[in-house]
Each structure stands twice: as C-alpha cells, then as structure tokens.
Amino acid sequence: VSTQSTGIVLEEILHQGCTTRDQVLETCLTRLQATTQDKVVVNKDNLDSIFEVLISRGYIEKTVEGPAGDEPPAKRAKTGGTLWRVNTGTFLTYLRDQQIVAFIKNRFEESAGEVVNVILTLNSQIDGDMSQFSSSASYDQILHGLKSKNPNLVPFAKSYLDILVDSELGIIKMVDEFSGGCYIVNFTKFYEEFAKHHISSIVKERFGPRCHRIFSIVLAKKMVEQKQVAELALLAYKDAKELLYKLYTEHFLQIQELHRTPDFCPTRTFYLFNVPIEKLRLKLLNTCYKAIFNLMAIRKEKLNDNARLVDKSLRADAAVLLAKQRGLSPDDLEDMLTSSEKKQLGSCMRIVKRLDLGEINILDSICALTHFGTSAVG
C-alpha cells in the first residue's frame, strides 16, 4: 500500500470532516493521477483496498447515525451513503505509545523500549483506549511478541522487566506473579514523569546546567533544605543559594516553612524548597499559549506584508504545472518575478518556515503539559 496514497486519503477525510467513501476515492484518484509517480500504479481498486485497511485498523470510523450524529440529516441525504471520519482516538493512542517507548529508550536503553513496545502492542490489540492503565500482558505473551520482532531479546526479557518494575518511575507494574507474571503500563504515571522531564529540559535550556542540577535534586527529594542542596549538587554554599533563589524568583521553586517552636522564630524554622509541579505546569502552559499566539500573529503580519509577492509566486507555480501537463517546457515561460522580488520573497518564506518550526515545538510542549494535567485530574 502506497504511503503517499494512504496519507492523501486521510488528508481528504480530515479536510471534509466527514464524507462518503465514493467522494474520497474520486477526489484522491484525481489528485494522485496528477502526479507522475503514481499515475500508472494507482487506480480506484488500490484506493478502495487502502480504505478497507484504514477501517480494519480503526484509523477511520463511521459517524454516529440518527439525531445524535455529528452531521445533520440533510447533509447525509445530499451526499448519499455512509459518512466516514478520522478516528482521532486511534491516532492519539498510537502517538502516546510512541512517546512512552521513546521515553523508556531515553531513560534506560533501546532494548528496554522494545520490551515495553510489545506490552503496548498487545494493549492496542485488545482495546486501544486512553484509560489509566493498559491491559495486562502475561510473560508468555511478551515472549511470543519478542520472538516475532526481536528474538535476540528473549533470553533477557525477564531481566529487563524486573529492572522496569523496580524502577522508581513506576511506569511498568507487575500485577500478578503467576507463570512469570502479568505486566501493565501506568499511563498516568508516564504522563507525570514525561511532564517533569519536559519541565526539567526547559529549566536547563533557560537557566543553564547548574540550575538544572539543582532543580532535579529538589524535584527528586520533594522537600530539601538549602544546605542539603549545596552538598548534593557539589556546589559552594553561596553559589547554590544564588541559584536556588533565582529559580524561586522565577516561580520554578517554592519554600515551605516548618516551625520548630510556636513563636515562629526564623532561627528556629526550617525552610524547605520544593517544586510546585501543578502551578508550574499551568504557568508554563499559559506561557506556551501566549508564545504560539505571538508566532501566529507575526507569521500573519509577514504574509500580509508580502501578499502581492506570494500571490505572484502561486500564479507562477500554477503556470509551470499547467505547462508540464501540456508537455511544454517551463523554461519557455516568462519569469513573473524579478530577482529583487525573488530575494524578498525568499527571505519572507525563510522567516515563515522558522516560525512554523517554533510553533511545532511549542505544540509539543503543550501536548506534554496538557496530557499531564488531564491524567492528574483523572
């Protein structure tokens, strides 16, 4: 099955929201036949088989029929046939599983990630929902999955499972010790650890490695005194104090006062630093929303300022495509853009591309922080 063809089928359904099978196949066939790569091999039967594969794997689904459906009855009568839409739940489950495997590989090693991937694959085959825990996978099922994917890991599977279960992360848990044990993935715990890892990386990027070291110590210890932080971070007391209060003033740390006497005397009070993880999550999430709004506003302004050049460029591209379809050489066409206009347009599009990349990176942060908040509430 062509990857390009599958992507175009999904893209068309996403553009329409929901649509009939025949409409999708006809539109996709027209698009694919306009490209030289797939002109010979793609036909309606190929696209129909792709559609069937997407249905069988749960990537697209029927819309709900009747008054409770997402589409009004008038639209269903106009288009005719069953309406189909993209099943976002399946894609979210797939992306979540990929995040978990990548996180485990980063924290442990490649082989540990492969073992977890087998557990997640078994879970998606059973239910594939976004619940708090995965379905339990027995040791024999995990071995069978490894034999088909990575036979070299089979002798070490038990060792990797024991390491993952004993890890302080708590993402993998053993729920039954019978016949080698049954294992589950704690999705809520993963989102918590993933958000903490993401916040730590923000601290490192913004404040440097020494602040990151201090932040990681406070995050791991939950509550810790200033003197203990200096000792554990292997920093001079003065430097540790300066960095701690830098993080405190930026609201990445907070102080909990623990009074030893009822008179609240400062000399007889413990000052414990801790990470207000939920407040920090909301603060960073708000910063991300502001940043992504600013990026979108700047991009819109840049494109509006160069709207005339962008329009000329699009018309030139359309003329070149039309010439190719008619068998003419694009070199015979008159250049619609001058050299200075090309230079100005190129500079504008480079800026827009960087803004797009920045927006994607911020969306990754929003995804990590939002999932943690959702799981924490649940």
Short mmCIF file of C-alpha atoms in Angstrom, two decimals:
data_model
loop_
_atom_site.label_atom_id
_atom_site.label_comp_id
_atom_site.label_asym_id
_atom_site.label_seq_id
_atom_site.Cartn_x
_atom_site.Cartn_y
_atom_site.Cartn_z
CA VAL A 1 0.00 0.00 0.00
CA SER A 2 1.43 3.37 -1.03
CA THR A 3 2.27 5.63 1.92
CA GLN A 4 1.52 8.69 -0.22
CA SER A 5 -1.88 7.31 -1.20
CA THR A 6 -2.78 6.50 2.42
CA GLY A 7 -1.77 9.97 3.54
CA ILE A 8 -3.88 11.60 0.82
CA VAL A 9 -6.94 9.52 1.77
CA LEU A 10 -6.65 10.59 5.40
CA GLU A 11 -5.96 14.19 4.40
CA GLU A 12 -9.12 14.36 2.29
CA ILE A 13 -11.28 12.96 5.10
CA LEU A 14 -9.76 15.47 7.53
CA HIS A 15 -10.43 18.35 5.16
CA GLN A 16 -14.08 17.35 4.80
CA GLY A 17 -14.63 16.47 8.45
CA CYS A 18 -16.76 13.55 7.36
CA THR A 19 -17.58 12.36 3.87
CA THR A 20 -18.72 9.36 1.84
CA ARG A 21 -16.42 6.64 0.58
CA ASP A 22 -17.06 7.38 -3.10
CA GLN A 23 -16.30 11.07 -2.71
CA VAL A 24 -12.97 10.32 -1.01
CA LEU A 25 -11.92 7.79 -3.64
CA GLU A 26 -12.81 10.06 -6.58
CA THR A 27 -11.02 13.10 -5.13
CA CYS A 28 -7.91 11.10 -4.18
CA LEU A 29 -7.78 9.41 -7.60
CA THR A 30 -7.84 12.81 -9.33
CA ARG A 31 -5.03 14.11 -7.10
CA LEU A 32 -2.82 11.04 -7.49
CA GLN A 33 -3.24 10.86 -11.25
CA ALA A 34 -1.89 14.42 -11.48
CA THR A 35 1.48 13.14 -10.16
CA THR A 36 3.83 11.18 -12.40
CA GLN A 37 4.95 8.83 -9.61
CA ASP A 38 1.61 7.14 -9.01
CA LYS A 39 -0.07 7.76 -12.39
CA VAL A 40 0.46 4.22 -13.63
CA VAL A 41 0.03 2.11 -10.48
CA VAL A 42 -2.88 3.86 -8.72
CA ASN A 43 -6.48 3.12 -9.61
CA LYS A 44 -9.78 3.07 -7.74
CA ASP A 45 -9.31 -0.56 -6.64
CA ASN A 46 -5.98 0.34 -4.97
CA LEU A 47 -7.59 3.22 -3.12
CA ASP A 48 -10.55 1.03 -2.12
CA SER A 49 -8.17 -1.53 -0.56
CA ILE A 50 -6.40 1.29 1.31
CA PHE A 51 -9.77 2.45 2.62
CA GLU A 52 -10.53 -1.09 3.83
CA VAL A 53 -7.16 -1.32 5.64
CA LEU A 54 -7.79 2.00 7.40
CA ILE A 55 -11.22 0.75 8.52
CA SER A 56 -9.89 -2.60 9.76
CA ARG A 57 -7.12 -0.91 11.78
CA GLY A 58 -9.51 1.64 13.28
CA TYR A 59 -8.00 4.75 11.71
CA ILE A 60 -11.34 5.77 10.21
CA GLU A 61 -14.84 5.09 11.51
CA LYS A 62 -18.50 5.62 10.65
CA THR A 63 -20.19 8.70 12.02
CA VAL A 64 -22.98 8.14 14.51
CA GLU A 65 -26.31 7.72 12.73
CA GLY A 66 -29.60 9.31 13.78
CA PRO A 67 -30.34 12.57 15.64
CA ALA A 68 -27.28 12.06 17.88
CA GLY A 69 -24.96 12.02 14.89
CA ASP A 70 -22.38 14.71 14.23
CA GLU A 71 -23.81 15.54 10.80
CA PRO A 72 -27.31 16.87 10.07
CA PRO A 73 -29.68 14.51 8.19
CA ALA A 74 -29.81 16.96 5.23
CA LYS A 75 -26.10 16.50 4.55
CA ARG A 76 -26.37 12.71 4.76
CA ALA A 77 -29.26 12.78 2.25
CA LYS A 78 -27.35 15.08 -0.08
CA THR A 79 -24.12 13.09 -0.16
CA GLY A 80 -25.72 9.66 -0.03
CA GLY A 81 -24.23 6.57 1.58
CA THR A 82 -22.44 6.20 4.90
CA LEU A 83 -20.35 9.09 6.19
CA TRP A 84 -16.82 8.35 7.40
CA ARG A 85 -14.45 10.35 9.62
CA VAL A 86 -10.94 10.02 11.04
CA ASN A 87 -10.84 8.20 14.37
CA THR A 88 -8.65 10.60 16.36
CA GLY A 89 -8.65 8.25 19.35
CA THR A 90 -6.64 5.64 17.44
CA PHE A 91 -4.06 8.22 16.40
CA LEU A 92 -3.80 9.62 19.95
CA THR A 93 -3.26 6.09 21.29
CA TYR A 94 -0.55 5.47 18.69
CA LEU A 95 1.23 8.75 19.47
CA ARG A 96 1.01 8.09 23.22
CA ASP A 97 2.56 4.64 22.78
CA GLN A 98 5.37 6.07 20.65
CA GLN A 99 6.07 8.68 23.34
CA ILE A 100 6.26 6.01 26.03
CA VAL A 101 8.67 3.83 24.01
CA ALA A 102 10.91 6.81 23.19
CA PHE A 103 10.90 7.90 26.86
CA ILE A 104 11.86 4.42 28.10
CA LYS A 105 14.63 4.15 25.49
CA ASN A 106 15.98 7.51 26.59
CA ARG A 107 15.91 6.68 30.32
CA PHE A 108 17.14 3.08 30.03
CA GLU A 109 18.22 1.75 26.65
CA GLU A 110 16.97 0.57 23.26
CA SER A 111 16.18 -2.99 24.36
CA ALA A 112 14.05 -1.89 27.33
CA GLY A 113 11.99 0.22 24.96
CA GLU A 114 11.42 -2.78 22.69
CA VAL A 115 10.07 -4.82 25.63
CA VAL A 116 7.65 -2.00 26.56
CA ASN A 117 6.64 -1.69 22.91
CA VAL A 118 5.48 -5.33 22.94
CA ILE A 119 3.29 -4.69 26.01
CA LEU A 120 1.75 -1.63 24.34
CA THR A 121 1.18 -3.53 21.09
CA LEU A 122 -0.72 -6.22 23.00
CA ASN A 123 -2.79 -3.49 24.70
CA SER A 124 -3.75 -1.85 21.39
CA GLN A 125 -4.83 -5.23 20.01
CA ILE A 126 -7.14 -5.77 22.99
CA ASP A 127 -8.80 -2.38 23.50
CA GLY A 128 -6.59 0.55 22.42
CA ASP A 129 -8.36 3.12 24.61
CA MET A 130 -6.93 6.05 26.57
CA SER A 131 -7.64 4.64 30.07
CA GLN A 132 -5.39 5.00 33.12
CA PHE A 133 -3.74 1.58 32.73
CA SER A 134 -3.02 -0.71 29.82
CA SER A 135 -4.44 -4.21 29.60
CA SER A 136 -2.30 -6.77 31.41
CA ALA A 137 0.18 -8.73 29.30
CA SER A 138 1.42 -12.08 30.55
CA TYR A 139 5.09 -13.03 30.47
CA ASP A 140 4.36 -15.70 27.85
CA GLN A 141 2.60 -13.16 25.61
CA ILE A 142 5.57 -10.80 25.89
CA LEU A 143 7.99 -13.60 24.98
CA HIS A 144 5.86 -14.54 21.99
CA GLY A 145 5.80 -10.92 20.83
CA LEU A 146 9.57 -10.60 21.19
CA LYS A 147 10.18 -13.82 19.23
CA SER A 148 8.43 -12.34 16.20
CA LYS A 149 10.01 -8.86 16.49
CA ASN A 150 13.39 -9.26 18.18
CA PRO A 151 14.34 -12.89 19.04
CA ASN A 152 17.72 -11.85 20.46
CA LEU A 153 15.95 -10.15 23.37
CA VAL A 154 14.01 -13.24 24.51
CA PRO A 155 16.72 -14.53 26.97
CA PHE A 156 16.95 -11.09 28.60
CA ALA A 157 13.24 -10.25 28.71
CA LYS A 158 12.79 -11.16 32.38
CA SER A 159 15.80 -9.08 33.42
CA TYR A 160 14.52 -6.02 31.58
CA LEU A 161 11.04 -6.45 33.04
CA ASP A 162 12.46 -6.70 36.57
CA ILE A 163 14.50 -3.53 36.04
CA LEU A 164 11.47 -1.65 34.72
CA VAL A 165 9.23 -2.84 37.57
CA ASP A 166 11.81 -1.96 40.25
CA SER A 167 12.44 1.47 38.73
CA GLU A 168 11.34 4.48 40.76
CA LEU A 169 9.48 5.76 37.69
CA GLY A 170 6.62 3.30 38.31
CA ILE A 171 5.54 3.24 34.67
CA ILE A 172 5.66 -0.58 34.40
CA LYS A 173 3.95 -2.59 37.15
CA MET A 174 3.60 -6.31 37.84
CA VAL A 175 0.02 -7.20 38.78
CA ASP A 176 0.34 -10.98 39.05
CA GLU A 177 3.32 -13.24 39.78
CA PHE A 178 1.76 -16.44 38.40
CA SER A 179 3.63 -18.06 35.44
CA GLY A 180 6.24 -15.35 35.18
CA GLY A 181 3.88 -12.50 35.99
CA CYS A 182 1.47 -10.15 34.24
CA TYR A 183 2.55 -6.60 33.45
CA ILE A 184 0.72 -3.34 32.82
CA VAL A 185 1.70 0.20 31.79
CA ASN A 186 0.60 3.00 34.12
CA PHE A 187 -0.26 5.79 31.67
CA THR A 188 -0.97 8.34 34.42
CA LYS A 189 2.48 7.81 35.92
CA PHE A 190 4.05 8.13 32.48
CA TYR A 191 2.37 11.50 31.85
CA GLU A 192 3.61 12.74 35.24
CA GLU A 193 7.19 11.68 34.55
CA PHE A 194 7.05 12.92 30.97
CA ALA A 195 5.86 16.36 32.12
CA LYS A 196 8.59 16.51 34.80
CA HIS A 197 11.20 15.58 32.20
CA HIS A 198 9.88 18.26 29.87
CA ILE A 199 9.87 20.93 32.59
CA SER A 200 13.44 19.95 33.58
CA SER A 201 14.57 20.40 29.99
CA ILE A 202 13.00 23.87 29.97
CA VAL A 203 14.94 24.74 33.15
CA LYS A 204 18.19 23.53 31.59
CA GLU A 205 17.63 25.48 28.39
CA ARG A 206 16.59 28.68 30.16
CA PHE A 207 18.86 28.77 33.23
CA GLY A 208 21.79 26.50 32.36
CA PRO A 209 23.15 23.14 33.58
CA ARG A 210 23.86 24.19 37.19
CA CYS A 211 20.30 25.38 37.77
CA HIS A 212 19.08 22.22 36.08
CA ARG A 213 21.14 20.12 38.51
CA ILE A 214 19.64 21.95 41.49
CA PHE A 215 16.10 21.72 40.10
CA SER A 216 16.50 17.95 39.51
CA ILE A 217 17.69 17.45 43.10
CA VAL A 218 14.74 19.35 44.58
CA LEU A 219 12.34 17.52 42.24
CA ALA A 220 13.73 14.12 43.31
CA LYS A 221 13.91 14.89 47.05
CA LYS A 222 10.45 16.53 47.23
CA MET A 223 11.45 18.70 50.24
CA VAL A 224 15.04 19.77 50.84
CA GLU A 225 16.96 22.45 52.74
CA GLN A 226 19.33 24.93 51.17
CA LYS A 227 22.40 23.39 52.81
CA GLN A 228 21.45 19.90 51.58
CA VAL A 229 21.03 21.18 48.03
CA ALA A 230 24.54 22.66 48.07
CA GLU A 231 26.00 19.36 49.31
CA LEU A 232 24.11 17.18 46.86
CA ALA A 233 24.79 19.48 43.89
CA LEU A 234 28.52 19.68 44.80
CA LEU A 235 28.39 23.47 44.70
CA ALA A 236 29.65 26.17 47.03
CA TYR A 237 27.02 27.26 49.54
CA LYS A 238 26.99 30.80 48.15
CA ASP A 239 26.53 29.62 44.53
CA ALA A 240 23.79 27.18 45.50
CA LYS A 241 21.97 29.90 47.44
CA GLU A 242 22.13 32.28 44.47
CA LEU A 243 20.83 29.69 42.01
CA LEU A 244 18.08 28.49 44.37
CA TYR A 245 16.70 31.97 44.81
CA LYS A 246 16.97 32.60 41.09
CA LEU A 247 14.67 29.64 40.49
CA TYR A 248 12.48 30.79 43.38
CA THR A 249 12.00 34.31 41.99
CA GLU A 250 11.03 32.79 38.60
CA HIS A 251 8.43 30.60 40.41
CA PHE A 252 10.13 27.30 39.48
CA LEU A 253 10.58 26.59 43.20
CA GLN A 254 8.63 27.47 46.30
CA ILE A 255 9.51 27.48 50.02
CA GLN A 256 7.68 25.58 52.75
CA GLU A 257 8.25 26.90 56.28
CA LEU A 258 8.41 24.32 59.06
CA HIS A 259 8.41 25.95 62.52
CA ARG A 260 10.03 24.06 65.39
CA THR A 261 8.54 26.36 68.08
CA PRO A 262 5.18 28.14 68.42
CA ASP A 263 6.81 31.61 68.41
CA PHE A 264 7.64 31.33 64.65
CA CYS A 265 11.20 32.47 65.26
CA PRO A 266 13.16 32.48 61.96
CA THR A 267 16.25 30.98 63.59
CA ARG A 268 14.18 28.02 64.74
CA THR A 269 12.43 27.43 61.42
CA PHE A 270 13.26 25.02 58.61
CA TYR A 271 12.97 26.48 55.10
CA LEU A 272 12.34 23.63 52.69
CA PHE A 273 12.47 24.08 48.92
CA ASN A 274 10.08 22.09 46.73
CA VAL A 275 8.76 22.11 43.16
CA PRO A 276 5.12 23.25 42.81
CA ILE A 277 4.62 20.96 39.85
CA GLU A 278 0.93 21.73 39.19
CA LYS A 279 1.34 25.51 39.49
CA LEU A 280 4.45 25.32 37.33
CA ARG A 281 2.62 23.26 34.71
CA LEU A 282 -0.16 25.84 34.45
CA LYS A 283 2.34 28.71 34.34
CA LEU A 284 4.33 27.12 31.50
CA LEU A 285 1.15 26.17 29.67
CA ASN A 286 -0.01 29.79 29.80
CA THR A 287 3.40 30.92 28.51
CA CYS A 288 3.14 28.42 25.64
CA TYR A 289 -0.29 29.72 24.63
CA LYS A 290 0.99 33.31 24.60
CA ALA A 291 4.07 32.29 22.59
CA ILE A 292 2.09 30.40 19.98
CA PHE A 293 -0.32 33.35 19.62
CA ASN A 294 2.64 35.70 19.08
CA LEU A 295 4.16 33.38 16.46
CA MET A 296 0.88 33.15 14.58
CA ALA A 297 0.45 36.94 14.69
CA ILE A 298 3.99 37.54 13.38
CA ARG A 299 3.52 34.98 10.60
CA LYS A 300 0.22 36.58 9.56
CA GLU A 301 1.84 40.01 9.50
CA LYS A 302 4.77 38.78 7.39
CA LEU A 303 2.48 37.11 4.86
CA ASN A 304 0.19 40.14 4.68
CA ASP A 305 3.16 42.45 4.08
CA ASN A 306 4.28 40.23 1.19
CA ALA A 307 0.82 39.19 -0.04
CA ARG A 308 1.41 40.53 -3.54
CA LEU A 309 4.65 38.54 -3.97
CA VAL A 310 3.10 35.38 -2.50
CA ASP A 311 0.18 35.67 -4.94
CA LYS A 312 2.54 36.17 -7.91
CA SER A 313 4.59 33.16 -6.80
CA LEU A 314 1.49 30.95 -6.58
CA ARG A 315 0.34 32.04 -10.05
CA ALA A 316 3.83 31.33 -11.42
CA ASP A 317 3.81 27.82 -9.86
CA ALA A 318 0.35 27.17 -11.33
CA ALA A 319 1.57 28.25 -14.78
CA VAL A 320 4.58 25.90 -14.54
CA LEU A 321 2.36 22.98 -13.52
CA LEU A 322 -0.05 23.69 -16.37
CA ALA A 323 2.85 23.83 -18.84
CA LYS A 324 4.13 20.42 -17.65
CA GLN A 325 0.66 18.90 -18.05
CA ARG A 326 0.53 20.21 -21.63
CA GLY A 327 4.00 18.86 -22.42
CA LEU A 328 5.64 22.29 -22.65
CA SER A 329 8.99 23.24 -21.18
CA PRO A 330 8.79 25.56 -18.12
CA ASP A 331 11.90 27.35 -19.45
CA ASP A 332 9.78 28.81 -22.26
CA LEU A 333 7.57 30.68 -19.78
CA GLU A 334 8.19 34.33 -18.97
CA ASP A 335 9.56 34.83 -15.44
CA MET A 336 6.84 36.57 -13.39
CA LEU A 337 9.16 37.58 -10.52
CA THR A 338 12.17 39.87 -10.75
CA SER A 339 15.42 38.98 -8.98
CA SER A 340 14.77 41.51 -6.18
CA GLU A 341 11.25 40.15 -5.69
CA LYS A 342 12.60 36.60 -5.52
CA LYS A 343 15.13 37.67 -2.90
CA GLN A 344 12.47 39.44 -0.82
CA LEU A 345 10.05 36.51 -1.10
CA GLY A 346 12.79 34.00 -0.19
CA SER A 347 13.66 35.98 2.93
CA CYS A 348 9.97 36.13 3.92
CA MET A 349 9.42 32.37 3.43
CA ARG A 350 12.56 31.52 5.45
CA ILE A 351 11.17 33.55 8.35
CA VAL A 352 7.76 31.88 7.98
CA LYS A 353 9.41 28.44 7.98
CA ARG A 354 11.27 29.22 11.21
CA LEU A 355 8.03 30.46 12.76
CA ASP A 356 6.30 27.22 11.72
CA LEU A 357 9.06 25.13 13.32
CA GLY A 358 8.81 27.17 16.50
CA GLU A 359 5.05 26.64 16.55
CA ILE A 360 5.52 22.86 16.20
CA ASN A 361 8.00 22.82 19.12
CA ILE A 362 5.59 24.78 21.32
CA LEU A 363 2.75 22.43 20.38
CA ASP A 364 4.91 19.52 21.58
CA SER A 365 5.26 21.29 24.94
CA ILE A 366 1.52 21.96 25.12
CA CYS A 367 0.83 18.29 24.37
CA ALA A 368 3.14 17.11 27.18
CA LEU A 369 1.82 19.59 29.76
CA THR A 370 -1.85 19.14 28.83
CA HIS A 371 -1.74 15.34 29.00
CA PHE A 372 -0.19 15.51 32.45
CA GLY A 373 -2.95 17.81 33.64
CA THR A 374 -5.64 15.53 32.19
CA SER A 375 -4.19 12.43 33.84
CA ALA A 376 -3.68 14.22 37.15
CA VAL A 377 -7.35 15.18 37.26
CA GLY A 378 -8.44 11.68 36.35
#
